[in-house]
Amino acid sequence: MEYVIYEAKDMVGVITINREKALNALNSQVLDELNEAFDAVDLNTVRCVVLTGAGDKSFVAGADIGEMSTLTKAEGEAFGKKGNDLFLKIEKFPIPVIAAINGFALGGGCEISMSCDIRLASDNAVFGQPEVGLGITPGFGGTQRLARIVGIGMAKQMIYTARNIKADEALRIGLVNAVYPQAELMEQALKMAQTIAGNAPIAVRNCKKAINEGLQVSIDEGAVIEEKLFGDCFESYDQKEGMANFLRKKDDPAKVKHVAFKNA
Ligand code: CAA
């Protein structure tokens, strides 16, 4: 792959968008390679993915404006579908994906971060949906996910004004979970990924599914989704061993052990 790097270590995968000269802007090739990178994640060994951008200036500065500039209506729609299909794949990816947002997250950059489960930002990160200043709407999920994350009023304000916001404001409105000095961002993202990877993997996956699917339906239907995914955890090695470990600890605190969950 020319523009995407995939590495895996200690149950954590790291996908880096590596098109630094164009501030990691998303052209069709980057989108295709990101698709390939997610396909390359071995779900038997990797339990959490961190998605980031190369360099210390930009996470992703949006969809590629040069490529979009000559598209017809039909081609524009197809380009939107290409981005949406990929971002839906990230959103529904079986294991958690953490966005480590190391700079500009504009347009498609803000949108790809919103398809991730958790957003951590560096203190120099800048967020925005500048599309209406370019004569288009957000096209990779911005009109759909931003309102779900920060609320309707703030999403409409950001999208209609095309005004960028800095990391501290993104934190204040709930667009990101935490802000770190640039030099610490990856370390903190990997630390969180390791914590997630150390927990029972079937349970973590089922939590992601229950939260995502529950948000699309009524609370009654959501409760049914939860019951099924809760039930699905039982009789697994991880459930039996996780609970047995708790009970052993109660008998004798000396027996406190970290459970090596098996994804089984
Ligand atoms: N598409 C293509 N190329 C881009 C790009 C983008 N979105 N963003 C930056 N680049 C390129 C620049 O053209 C430039 O390339 P050259 O060196 O070949 O000229 C290089 O990256 C560096 O960019 P700048 O010189 O502009 O860097 P800067 O520090 O002066 O400004 C910036 C940084 C404020 C992020 C500015 O680059 C910028 O405003 N970029 C565009 C941001 C944007 O509008 N994104 C939304 C795109 S639309 C979209 O994403 C639609 C959607 O929803 C799917």
PDB file of C-alpha atoms and ligand atoms in Angstrom:
ATOM      1  CA  MET A   1       0.000   0.000   0.000  1.00  0.00           C
ATOM      2  CA  GLU A   2       1.297   3.444  -0.908  1.00  0.00           C
ATOM      3  CA  TYR A   3      -0.665   5.673   1.465  1.00  0.00           C
ATOM      4  CA  VAL A   4      -1.649   3.468   4.394  1.00  0.00           C
ATOM      5  CA  ILE A   5       0.553   1.650   6.904  1.00  0.00           C
ATOM      6  CA  TYR A   6      -0.745  -1.222   9.013  1.00  0.00           C
ATOM      7  CA  GLU A   7       1.152  -2.617  11.981  1.00  0.00           C
ATOM      8  CA  ALA A   8       0.047  -4.933  14.791  1.00  0.00           C
ATOM      9  CA  LYS A   9       1.691  -5.539  18.141  1.00  0.00           C
ATOM     10  CA  ASP A  10       0.512  -6.980  21.449  1.00  0.00           C
ATOM     11  CA  MET A  11      -3.149  -7.345  20.415  1.00  0.00           C
ATOM     12  CA  VAL A  12      -3.359  -3.749  19.113  1.00  0.00           C
ATOM     13  CA  GLY A  13      -3.404  -2.757  15.434  1.00  0.00           C
ATOM     14  CA  VAL A  14      -2.272   0.676  14.268  1.00  0.00           C
ATOM     15  CA  ILE A  15      -3.495   2.030  10.926  1.00  0.00           C
ATOM     16  CA  THR A  16      -1.691   5.182   9.770  1.00  0.00           C
ATOM     17  CA  ILE A  17      -2.889   7.309   6.863  1.00  0.00           C
ATOM     18  CA  ASN A  18       0.415   8.194   5.278  1.00  0.00           C
ATOM     19  CA  ARG A  19      -0.064  10.928   2.700  1.00  0.00           C
ATOM     20  CA  GLU A  20       1.664  13.642   4.639  1.00  0.00           C
ATOM     21  CA  LYS A  21       2.416  15.942   1.677  1.00  0.00           C
ATOM     22  CA  ALA A  22      -1.320  16.385   1.109  1.00  0.00           C
ATOM     23  CA  LEU A  23      -2.019  16.520   4.868  1.00  0.00           C
ATOM     24  CA  ASN A  24      -3.371  12.950   4.617  1.00  0.00           C
ATOM     25  CA  ALA A  25      -6.301  14.027   2.418  1.00  0.00           C
ATOM     26  CA  LEU A  26      -8.562  11.167   1.371  1.00  0.00           C
ATOM     27  CA  ASN A  27      -8.485  10.433  -2.346  1.00  0.00           C
ATOM     28  CA  SER A  28      -9.966   7.260  -3.862  1.00  0.00           C
ATOM     29  CA  GLN A  29      -6.701   5.390  -3.478  1.00  0.00           C
ATOM     30  CA  VAL A  30      -6.432   6.234   0.228  1.00  0.00           C
ATOM     31  CA  LEU A  31     -10.033   5.092   0.732  1.00  0.00           C
ATOM     32  CA  ASP A  32      -9.304   1.796  -1.085  1.00  0.00           C
ATOM     33  CA  GLU A  33      -6.143   1.224   0.919  1.00  0.00           C
ATOM     34  CA  LEU A  34      -7.900   1.962   4.202  1.00  0.00           C
ATOM     35  CA  ASN A  35     -10.450  -0.669   3.216  1.00  0.00           C
ATOM     36  CA  GLU A  36      -7.607  -3.123   2.608  1.00  0.00           C
ATOM     37  CA  ALA A  37      -5.954  -2.228   5.913  1.00  0.00           C
ATOM     38  CA  PHE A  38      -9.125  -2.953   7.892  1.00  0.00           C
ATOM     39  CA  ASP A  39      -9.477  -6.246   5.973  1.00  0.00           C
ATOM     40  CA  ALA A  40      -5.899  -7.088   6.977  1.00  0.00           C
ATOM     41  CA  VAL A  41      -6.655  -6.878  10.714  1.00  0.00           C
ATOM     42  CA  ASP A  42      -6.495 -10.417  12.126  1.00  0.00           C
ATOM     43  CA  LEU A  43      -9.488 -10.490  14.444  1.00  0.00           C
ATOM     44  CA  ASN A  44      -8.194 -13.639  16.141  1.00  0.00           C
ATOM     45  CA  THR A  45      -5.224 -11.789  17.588  1.00  0.00           C
ATOM     46  CA  VAL A  46      -5.985  -8.052  17.438  1.00  0.00           C
ATOM     47  CA  ARG A  47      -8.511  -6.682  19.943  1.00  0.00           C
ATOM     48  CA  CYS A  48      -8.403  -2.924  19.360  1.00  0.00           C
ATOM     49  CA  VAL A  49      -7.304  -0.650  16.488  1.00  0.00           C
ATOM     50  CA  VAL A  50      -5.809   2.850  16.644  1.00  0.00           C
ATOM     51  CA  LEU A  51      -6.311   5.020  13.543  1.00  0.00           C
ATOM     52  CA  THR A  52      -4.025   8.019  13.064  1.00  0.00           C
ATOM     53  CA  GLY A  53      -2.393  10.258  10.460  1.00  0.00           C
ATOM     54  CA  ALA A  54       1.279  10.570   9.546  1.00  0.00           C
ATOM     55  CA  GLY A  55       3.218  13.632  10.721  1.00  0.00           C
ATOM     56  CA  ASP A  56       2.519  16.126  13.465  1.00  0.00           C
ATOM     57  CA  LYS A  57       0.359  18.589  11.556  1.00  0.00           C
ATOM     58  CA  SER A  58      -2.645  16.751  10.209  1.00  0.00           C
ATOM     59  CA  PHE A  59      -4.811  13.765  11.022  1.00  0.00           C
ATOM     60  CA  VAL A  60      -6.815  14.082   7.781  1.00  0.00           C
ATOM     61  CA  ALA A  61      -7.443  17.443   6.045  1.00  0.00           C
ATOM     62  CA  GLY A  62     -10.573  16.134   4.339  1.00  0.00           C
ATOM     63  CA  ALA A  63     -11.568  14.456   1.130  1.00  0.00           C
ATOM     64  CA  ASP A  64      -9.246  15.293  -1.765  1.00  0.00           C
ATOM     65  CA  ILE A  65     -10.466  18.596  -3.185  1.00  0.00           C
ATOM     66  CA  GLY A  66      -8.440  18.196  -6.405  1.00  0.00           C
ATOM     67  CA  GLU A  67     -10.068  14.846  -7.144  1.00  0.00           C
ATOM     68  CA  MET A  68     -13.561  16.160  -6.315  1.00  0.00           C
ATOM     69  CA  SER A  69     -13.236  19.380  -8.302  1.00  0.00           C
ATOM     70  CA  THR A  70     -14.252  17.864 -11.673  1.00  0.00           C
ATOM     71  CA  LEU A  71     -16.802  15.262 -10.591  1.00  0.00           C
ATOM     72  CA  THR A  72     -20.245  15.069 -12.195  1.00  0.00           C
ATOM     73  CA  LYS A  73     -23.374  14.686 -10.020  1.00  0.00           C
ATOM     74  CA  ALA A  74     -23.304  10.899 -10.498  1.00  0.00           C
ATOM     75  CA  GLU A  75     -19.588  10.689  -9.762  1.00  0.00           C
ATOM     76  CA  GLY A  76     -20.040  12.903  -6.671  1.00  0.00           C
ATOM     77  CA  GLU A  77     -22.728  10.566  -5.382  1.00  0.00           C
ATOM     78  CA  ALA A  78     -20.516   7.535  -6.059  1.00  0.00           C
ATOM     79  CA  PHE A  79     -17.569   9.184  -4.256  1.00  0.00           C
ATOM     80  CA  GLY A  80     -19.867   9.882  -1.280  1.00  0.00           C
ATOM     81  CA  LYS A  81     -20.931   6.238  -1.276  1.00  0.00           C
ATOM     82  CA  LYS A  82     -17.324   5.074  -1.372  1.00  0.00           C
ATOM     83  CA  GLY A  83     -16.512   7.129   1.733  1.00  0.00           C
ATOM     84  CA  ASN A  84     -19.755   6.238   3.483  1.00  0.00           C
ATOM     85  CA  ASP A  85     -19.290   2.502   2.845  1.00  0.00           C
ATOM     86  CA  LEU A  86     -15.804   2.620   4.356  1.00  0.00           C
ATOM     87  CA  PHE A  87     -16.830   4.724   7.346  1.00  0.00           C
ATOM     88  CA  LEU A  88     -19.804   2.425   8.024  1.00  0.00           C
ATOM     89  CA  LYS A  89     -17.367  -0.488   7.921  1.00  0.00           C
ATOM     90  CA  ILE A  90     -15.181   1.275  10.525  1.00  0.00           C
ATOM     91  CA  GLU A  91     -18.221   2.103  12.666  1.00  0.00           C
ATOM     92  CA  LYS A  92     -19.379  -1.533  12.538  1.00  0.00           C
ATOM     93  CA  PHE A  93     -15.872  -3.020  12.757  1.00  0.00           C
ATOM     94  CA  PRO A  94     -16.162  -5.904  15.254  1.00  0.00           C
ATOM     95  CA  ILE A  95     -13.512  -4.521  17.615  1.00  0.00           C
ATOM     96  CA  PRO A  96     -13.146  -0.951  18.965  1.00  0.00           C
ATOM     97  CA  VAL A  97     -11.372   1.656  16.846  1.00  0.00           C
ATOM     98  CA  ILE A  98      -9.729   4.640  18.577  1.00  0.00           C
ATOM     99  CA  ALA A  99      -9.007   7.752  16.498  1.00  0.00           C
ATOM    100  CA  ALA A 100      -5.736   9.392  17.571  1.00  0.00           C
ATOM    101  CA  ILE A 101      -6.315  12.818  16.025  1.00  0.00           C
ATOM    102  CA  ASN A 102      -2.904  14.386  15.620  1.00  0.00           C
ATOM    103  CA  GLY A 103      -3.776  17.701  13.937  1.00  0.00           C
ATOM    104  CA  PHE A 104      -6.283  18.862  11.294  1.00  0.00           C
ATOM    105  CA  ALA A 105      -9.507  16.847  11.245  1.00  0.00           C
ATOM    106  CA  LEU A 106     -11.465  18.734   8.615  1.00  0.00           C
ATOM    107  CA  GLY A 107     -14.359  17.590   6.429  1.00  0.00           C
ATOM    108  CA  GLY A 108     -13.723  13.909   5.707  1.00  0.00           C
ATOM    109  CA  GLY A 109     -11.110  13.980   8.504  1.00  0.00           C
ATOM    110  CA  CYS A 110     -13.650  14.962  11.136  1.00  0.00           C
ATOM    111  CA  GLU A 111     -16.030  12.451   9.544  1.00  0.00           C
ATOM    112  CA  ILE A 112     -13.659   9.475   9.658  1.00  0.00           C
ATOM    113  CA  SER A 113     -12.898  10.261  13.311  1.00  0.00           C
ATOM    114  CA  MET A 114     -16.634  10.223  14.028  1.00  0.00           C
ATOM    115  CA  SER A 115     -16.936   6.709  12.598  1.00  0.00           C
ATOM    116  CA  CYS A 116     -14.457   5.551  15.262  1.00  0.00           C
ATOM    117  CA  ASP A 117     -15.617   4.477  18.718  1.00  0.00           C
ATOM    118  CA  ILE A 118     -13.409   6.862  20.699  1.00  0.00           C
ATOM    119  CA  ARG A 119     -11.714  10.139  19.715  1.00  0.00           C
ATOM    120  CA  LEU A 120      -8.513  11.306  21.438  1.00  0.00           C
ATOM    121  CA  ALA A 121      -6.950  14.521  20.173  1.00  0.00           C
ATOM    122  CA  SER A 122      -3.619  16.306  20.345  1.00  0.00           C
ATOM    123  CA  ASP A 123      -3.635  19.873  21.647  1.00  0.00           C
ATOM    124  CA  ASN A 124      -2.972  21.219  18.125  1.00  0.00           C
ATOM    125  CA  ALA A 125      -5.975  19.397  16.591  1.00  0.00           C
ATOM    126  CA  VAL A 126      -8.503  21.457  14.638  1.00  0.00           C
ATOM    127  CA  PHE A 127     -11.966  20.191  13.778  1.00  0.00           C
ATOM    128  CA  GLY A 128     -14.495  21.437  11.281  1.00  0.00           C
ATOM    129  CA  GLN A 129     -16.862  20.720   8.444  1.00  0.00           C
ATOM    130  CA  PRO A 130     -15.766  23.349   5.862  1.00  0.00           C
ATOM    131  CA  GLU A 131     -17.806  21.872   2.997  1.00  0.00           C
ATOM    132  CA  VAL A 132     -20.385  24.637   2.524  1.00  0.00           C
ATOM    133  CA  GLY A 133     -17.484  26.997   1.864  1.00  0.00           C
ATOM    134  CA  LEU A 134     -16.552  24.700  -1.033  1.00  0.00           C
ATOM    135  CA  GLY A 135     -20.083  24.514  -2.440  1.00  0.00           C
ATOM    136  CA  ILE A 136     -20.900  21.010  -1.202  1.00  0.00           C
ATOM    137  CA  THR A 137     -22.423  19.294   1.819  1.00  0.00           C
ATOM    138  CA  PRO A 138     -20.401  17.075   4.135  1.00  0.00           C
ATOM    139  CA  GLY A 139     -20.418  13.803   2.202  1.00  0.00           C
ATOM    140  CA  PHE A 140     -18.787  11.094   4.319  1.00  0.00           C
ATOM    141  CA  GLY A 141     -21.303  11.023   7.169  1.00  0.00           C
ATOM    142  CA  GLY A 142     -20.926  14.533   8.635  1.00  0.00           C
ATOM    143  CA  THR A 143     -24.586  15.467   8.285  1.00  0.00           C
ATOM    144  CA  GLN A 144     -25.501  12.239  10.069  1.00  0.00           C
ATOM    145  CA  ARG A 145     -22.916  11.563  12.779  1.00  0.00           C
ATOM    146  CA  LEU A 146     -22.052  15.069  14.020  1.00  0.00           C
ATOM    147  CA  ALA A 147     -25.588  15.722  15.307  1.00  0.00           C
ATOM    148  CA  ARG A 148     -25.646  12.312  16.951  1.00  0.00           C
ATOM    149  CA  ILE A 149     -22.406  13.091  18.795  1.00  0.00           C
ATOM    150  CA  VAL A 150     -22.599  16.792  19.708  1.00  0.00           C
ATOM    151  CA  GLY A 151     -26.350  17.452  19.407  1.00  0.00           C
ATOM    152  CA  ILE A 152     -28.429  19.005  16.647  1.00  0.00           C
ATOM    153  CA  GLY A 153     -27.859  22.690  17.435  1.00  0.00           C
ATOM    154  CA  MET A 154     -24.074  22.544  17.662  1.00  0.00           C
ATOM    155  CA  ALA A 155     -23.836  20.273  14.594  1.00  0.00           C
ATOM    156  CA  LYS A 156     -25.933  22.669  12.528  1.00  0.00           C
ATOM    157  CA  GLN A 157     -23.865  25.614  13.733  1.00  0.00           C
ATOM    158  CA  MET A 158     -20.591  23.921  12.783  1.00  0.00           C
ATOM    159  CA  ILE A 159     -21.869  22.738   9.404  1.00  0.00           C
ATOM    160  CA  TYR A 160     -23.725  25.948   8.354  1.00  0.00           C
ATOM    161  CA  THR A 161     -20.944  28.317   9.473  1.00  0.00           C
ATOM    162  CA  ALA A 162     -18.075  26.065   8.254  1.00  0.00           C
ATOM    163  CA  ARG A 163     -16.135  27.466  11.224  1.00  0.00           C
ATOM    164  CA  ASN A 164     -13.269  25.385  12.563  1.00  0.00           C
ATOM    165  CA  ILE A 165     -12.902  24.693  16.266  1.00  0.00           C
ATOM    166  CA  LYS A 166      -9.809  23.931  18.307  1.00  0.00           C
ATOM    167  CA  ALA A 167      -9.199  20.869  20.449  1.00  0.00           C
ATOM    168  CA  ASP A 168     -10.340  22.502  23.706  1.00  0.00           C
ATOM    169  CA  GLU A 169     -13.699  23.452  22.175  1.00  0.00           C
ATOM    170  CA  ALA A 170     -14.032  19.964  20.655  1.00  0.00           C
ATOM    171  CA  LEU A 171     -13.554  18.590  24.166  1.00  0.00           C
ATOM    172  CA  ARG A 172     -16.092  21.013  25.637  1.00  0.00           C
ATOM    173  CA  ILE A 173     -18.824  20.005  23.160  1.00  0.00           C
ATOM    174  CA  GLY A 174     -18.111  16.290  23.507  1.00  0.00           C
ATOM    175  CA  LEU A 175     -16.664  15.748  20.048  1.00  0.00           C
ATOM    176  CA  VAL A 176     -13.514  14.257  21.593  1.00  0.00           C
ATOM    177  CA  ASN A 177     -13.029  12.315  24.815  1.00  0.00           C
ATOM    178  CA  ALA A 178      -9.657  13.766  25.798  1.00  0.00           C
ATOM    179  CA  VAL A 179      -6.903  16.135  24.652  1.00  0.00           C
ATOM    180  CA  TYR A 180      -3.185  15.446  25.159  1.00  0.00           C
ATOM    181  CA  PRO A 181       0.030  17.264  24.308  1.00  0.00           C
ATOM    182  CA  GLN A 182       0.978  16.218  20.773  1.00  0.00           C
ATOM    183  CA  ALA A 183       4.022  14.248  21.968  1.00  0.00           C
ATOM    184  CA  GLU A 184       1.885  12.125  24.307  1.00  0.00           C
ATOM    185  CA  LEU A 185      -1.074  11.411  22.036  1.00  0.00           C
ATOM    186  CA  MET A 186       0.041   8.064  20.568  1.00  0.00           C
ATOM    187  CA  GLU A 187       1.298   6.802  23.910  1.00  0.00           C
ATOM    188  CA  GLN A 188      -2.076   7.608  25.506  1.00  0.00           C
ATOM    189  CA  ALA A 189      -4.035   6.095  22.602  1.00  0.00           C
ATOM    190  CA  LEU A 190      -1.962   2.899  22.760  1.00  0.00           C
ATOM    191  CA  LYS A 191      -2.351   2.753  26.530  1.00  0.00           C
ATOM    192  CA  MET A 192      -6.127   2.943  26.199  1.00  0.00           C
ATOM    193  CA  ALA A 193      -6.048   0.358  23.391  1.00  0.00           C
ATOM    194  CA  GLN A 194      -4.015  -1.993  25.617  1.00  0.00           C
ATOM    195  CA  THR A 195      -6.513  -1.571  28.453  1.00  0.00           C
ATOM    196  CA  ILE A 196      -9.363  -2.456  26.110  1.00  0.00           C
ATOM    197  CA  ALA A 197      -7.372  -5.375  24.659  1.00  0.00           C
ATOM    198  CA  GLY A 198      -6.827  -6.736  28.181  1.00  0.00           C
ATOM    199  CA  ASN A 199     -10.558  -7.038  28.817  1.00  0.00           C
ATOM    200  CA  ALA A 200     -12.742  -9.946  27.741  1.00  0.00           C
ATOM    201  CA  PRO A 201     -12.845  -9.676  23.945  1.00  0.00           C
ATOM    202  CA  ILE A 202     -16.219 -11.316  23.303  1.00  0.00           C
ATOM    203  CA  ALA A 203     -17.752  -9.007  25.915  1.00  0.00           C
ATOM    204  CA  VAL A 204     -16.068  -5.900  24.460  1.00  0.00           C
ATOM    205  CA  ARG A 205     -17.286  -6.774  20.951  1.00  0.00           C
ATOM    206  CA  ASN A 206     -20.795  -7.424  22.222  1.00  0.00           C
ATOM    207  CA  CYS A 207     -20.776  -4.062  24.060  1.00  0.00           C
ATOM    208  CA  LYS A 208     -19.864  -2.276  20.816  1.00  0.00           C
ATOM    209  CA  LYS A 209     -22.609  -4.082  18.931  1.00  0.00           C
ATOM    210  CA  ALA A 210     -25.204  -3.444  21.657  1.00  0.00           C
ATOM    211  CA  ILE A 211     -24.418   0.279  21.868  1.00  0.00           C
ATOM    212  CA  ASN A 212     -24.323   0.785  18.089  1.00  0.00           C
ATOM    213  CA  GLU A 213     -27.417  -1.260  17.292  1.00  0.00           C
ATOM    214  CA  GLY A 214     -29.329   0.027  20.320  1.00  0.00           C
ATOM    215  CA  LEU A 215     -28.863   3.627  19.208  1.00  0.00           C
ATOM    216  CA  GLN A 216     -30.776   2.871  15.974  1.00  0.00           C
ATOM    217  CA  VAL A 217     -33.946   1.533  17.646  1.00  0.00           C
ATOM    218  CA  SER A 218     -36.414   2.212  20.468  1.00  0.00           C
ATOM    219  CA  ILE A 219     -35.367   1.572  24.090  1.00  0.00           C
ATOM    220  CA  ASP A 220     -37.605  -1.529  24.162  1.00  0.00           C
ATOM    221  CA  GLU A 221     -35.957  -3.006  21.095  1.00  0.00           C
ATOM    222  CA  GLY A 222     -32.566  -1.936  22.467  1.00  0.00           C
ATOM    223  CA  ALA A 223     -33.214  -3.854  25.679  1.00  0.00           C
ATOM    224  CA  VAL A 224     -33.855  -7.011  23.628  1.00  0.00           C
ATOM    225  CA  ILE A 225     -30.615  -6.481  21.684  1.00  0.00           C
ATOM    226  CA  GLU A 226     -28.773  -6.122  24.989  1.00  0.00           C
ATOM    227  CA  GLU A 227     -30.340  -9.258  26.503  1.00  0.00           C
ATOM    228  CA  LYS A 228     -29.226 -11.378  23.538  1.00  0.00           C
ATOM    229  CA  LEU A 229     -25.672 -10.052  23.541  1.00  0.00           C
ATOM    230  CA  PHE A 230     -25.485 -10.356  27.343  1.00  0.00           C
ATOM    231  CA  GLY A 231     -26.670 -13.980  27.101  1.00  0.00           C
ATOM    232  CA  ASP A 232     -24.182 -14.650  24.326  1.00  0.00           C
ATOM    233  CA  CYS A 233     -21.277 -14.036  26.732  1.00  0.00           C
ATOM    234  CA  PHE A 234     -22.280 -16.892  29.040  1.00  0.00           C
ATOM    235  CA  GLU A 235     -20.680 -20.346  28.895  1.00  0.00           C
ATOM    236  CA  SER A 236     -17.592 -18.783  27.322  1.00  0.00           C
ATOM    237  CA  TYR A 237     -14.172 -19.471  28.852  1.00  0.00           C
ATOM    238  CA  ASP A 238     -13.808 -15.715  29.412  1.00  0.00           C
ATOM    239  CA  GLN A 239     -17.056 -15.424  31.371  1.00  0.00           C
ATOM    240  CA  LYS A 240     -16.381 -18.507  33.468  1.00  0.00           C
ATOM    241  CA  GLU A 241     -12.777 -17.572  34.198  1.00  0.00           C
ATOM    242  CA  GLY A 242     -13.544 -13.850  34.729  1.00  0.00           C
ATOM    243  CA  MET A 243     -16.184 -14.644  37.325  1.00  0.00           C
ATOM    244  CA  ALA A 244     -14.210 -17.481  38.938  1.00  0.00           C
ATOM    245  CA  ASN A 245     -11.283 -15.107  39.329  1.00  0.00           C
ATOM    246  CA  PHE A 246     -13.498 -12.624  41.166  1.00  0.00           C
ATOM    247  CA  LEU A 247     -14.743 -15.354  43.509  1.00  0.00           C
ATOM    248  CA  ARG A 248     -11.208 -16.645  44.190  1.00  0.00           C
ATOM    249  CA  LYS A 249     -10.141 -13.083  45.027  1.00  0.00           C
ATOM    250  CA  LYS A 250     -12.922 -12.846  47.587  1.00  0.00           C
ATOM    251  CA  ASP A 251     -11.748 -16.055  49.293  1.00  0.00           C
ATOM    252  CA  ASP A 252      -8.118 -15.072  49.369  1.00  0.00           C
ATOM    253  CA  PRO A 253      -6.865 -11.665  48.192  1.00  0.00           C
ATOM    254  CA  ALA A 254      -3.462 -13.259  47.600  1.00  0.00           C
ATOM    255  CA  LYS A 255      -5.086 -15.059  44.677  1.00  0.00           C
ATOM    256  CA  VAL A 256      -5.726 -11.792  42.825  1.00  0.00           C
ATOM    257  CA  LYS A 257      -4.637 -12.413  39.296  1.00  0.00           C
ATOM    258  CA  HIS A 258      -5.044 -10.740  35.982  1.00  0.00           C
ATOM    259  CA  VAL A 259      -7.241 -12.947  33.840  1.00  0.00           C
ATOM    260  CA  ALA A 260      -5.654 -13.822  30.524  1.00  0.00           C
ATOM    261  CA  PHE A 261      -8.836 -13.716  28.462  1.00  0.00           C
ATOM    262  CA  LYS A 262      -8.812 -16.072  25.507  1.00  0.00           C
ATOM    263  CA  ASN A 263     -11.446 -14.686  23.150  1.00  0.00           C
ATOM    264  CA  ALA A 264     -13.222 -17.986  23.643  1.00  0.00           C
TER     265      ALA A 264
HETATM  266  N1  CAA B   1      -7.511  17.935  -0.520  1.00  0.00           N
HETATM  267  C1  CAA B   1      -6.406  17.929  -1.313  1.00  0.00           C
HETATM  268  N2  CAA B   1      -5.240  18.462  -0.947  1.00  0.00           N
HETATM  269  C2  CAA B   1      -5.169  19.029   0.269  1.00  0.00           C
HETATM  270  C3  CAA B   1      -6.266  19.072   1.142  1.00  0.00           C
HETATM  271  C4  CAA B   1      -7.479  18.474   0.707  1.00  0.00           C
HETATM  272  N3  CAA B   1      -8.562  18.413   1.479  1.00  0.00           N
HETATM  273  N4  CAA B   1      -5.894  19.724   2.261  1.00  0.00           N
HETATM  274  C5  CAA B   1      -4.607  20.060   2.112  1.00  0.00           C
HETATM  275  N5  CAA B   1      -4.161  19.653   0.912  1.00  0.00           N
HETATM  276  C6  CAA B   1      -2.828  19.834   0.329  1.00  0.00           C
HETATM  277  C7  CAA B   1      -2.645  21.247  -0.185  1.00  0.00           C
HETATM  278  O1  CAA B   1      -3.198  21.397  -1.466  1.00  0.00           O
HETATM  279  C8  CAA B   1      -1.142  21.366  -0.186  1.00  0.00           C
HETATM  280  O2  CAA B   1      -0.639  20.694  -1.309  1.00  0.00           O
HETATM  281  P1  CAA B   1       0.552  21.349  -2.164  1.00  0.00           P
HETATM  282  O3  CAA B   1       1.728  21.397  -1.217  1.00  0.00           O
HETATM  283  O4  CAA B   1       0.730  20.383  -3.288  1.00  0.00           O
HETATM  284  O5  CAA B   1       0.080  22.704  -2.575  1.00  0.00           O
HETATM  285  C9  CAA B   1      -0.732  20.548   1.042  1.00  0.00           C
HETATM  286  O6  CAA B   1      -1.842  19.699   1.337  1.00  0.00           O
HETATM  287  C10 CAA B   1      -0.481  21.416   2.253  1.00  0.00           C
HETATM  288  O7  CAA B   1      -1.629  22.215   2.460  1.00  0.00           O
HETATM  289  P2  CAA B   1      -1.564  23.806   2.669  1.00  0.00           P
HETATM  290  O8  CAA B   1      -0.405  24.381   1.942  1.00  0.00           O
HETATM  291  O9  CAA B   1      -2.922  24.351   2.358  1.00  0.00           O
HETATM  292  O10 CAA B   1      -1.247  23.858   4.244  1.00  0.00           O
HETATM  293  P3  CAA B   1      -1.640  25.025   5.250  1.00  0.00           P
HETATM  294  O11 CAA B   1      -0.920  24.738   6.515  1.00  0.00           O
HETATM  295  O12 CAA B   1      -1.461  26.357   4.632  1.00  0.00           O
HETATM  296  O13 CAA B   1      -3.221  24.862   5.497  1.00  0.00           O
HETATM  297  C11 CAA B   1      -5.239  23.625   5.929  1.00  0.00           C
HETATM  298  C12 CAA B   1      -3.707  23.690   6.125  1.00  0.00           C
HETATM  299  C13 CAA B   1      -5.918  24.736   6.700  1.00  0.00           C
HETATM  300  C14 CAA B   1      -5.699  22.280   6.479  1.00  0.00           C
HETATM  301  C15 CAA B   1      -5.555  23.735   4.426  1.00  0.00           C
HETATM  302  O14 CAA B   1      -4.751  22.824   3.705  1.00  0.00           O
HETATM  303  C16 CAA B   1      -6.987  23.459   4.090  1.00  0.00           C
HETATM  304  O15 CAA B   1      -7.841  24.293   4.333  1.00  0.00           O
HETATM  305  N6  CAA B   1      -7.259  22.266   3.498  1.00  0.00           N
HETATM  306  C17 CAA B   1      -8.570  21.923   3.058  1.00  0.00           C
HETATM  307  C18 CAA B   1      -9.478  21.573   4.212  1.00  0.00           C
HETATM  308  C19 CAA B   1     -10.871  21.271   3.723  1.00  0.00           C
HETATM  309  O16 CAA B   1     -11.557  22.117   3.191  1.00  0.00           O
HETATM  310  N7  CAA B   1     -11.307  20.005   3.928  1.00  0.00           N
HETATM  311  C20 CAA B   1     -12.611  19.565   3.530  1.00  0.00           C
HETATM  312  C21 CAA B   1     -12.561  18.939   2.175  1.00  0.00           C
HETATM  313  S1  CAA B   1     -14.162  18.610   1.547  1.00  0.00           S
HETATM  314  C22 CAA B   1     -14.625  17.140   2.239  1.00  0.00           C
HETATM  315  O17 CAA B   1     -13.957  16.569   3.062  1.00  0.00           O
HETATM  316  C23 CAA B   1     -15.931  16.617   1.727  1.00  0.00           C
HETATM  317  C24 CAA B   1     -16.479  15.445   2.453  1.00  0.00           C
HETATM  318  O18 CAA B   1     -17.160  15.575   3.426  1.00  0.00           O
HETATM  319  C25 CAA B   1     -16.314  14.118   1.907  1.00  0.00           C
END
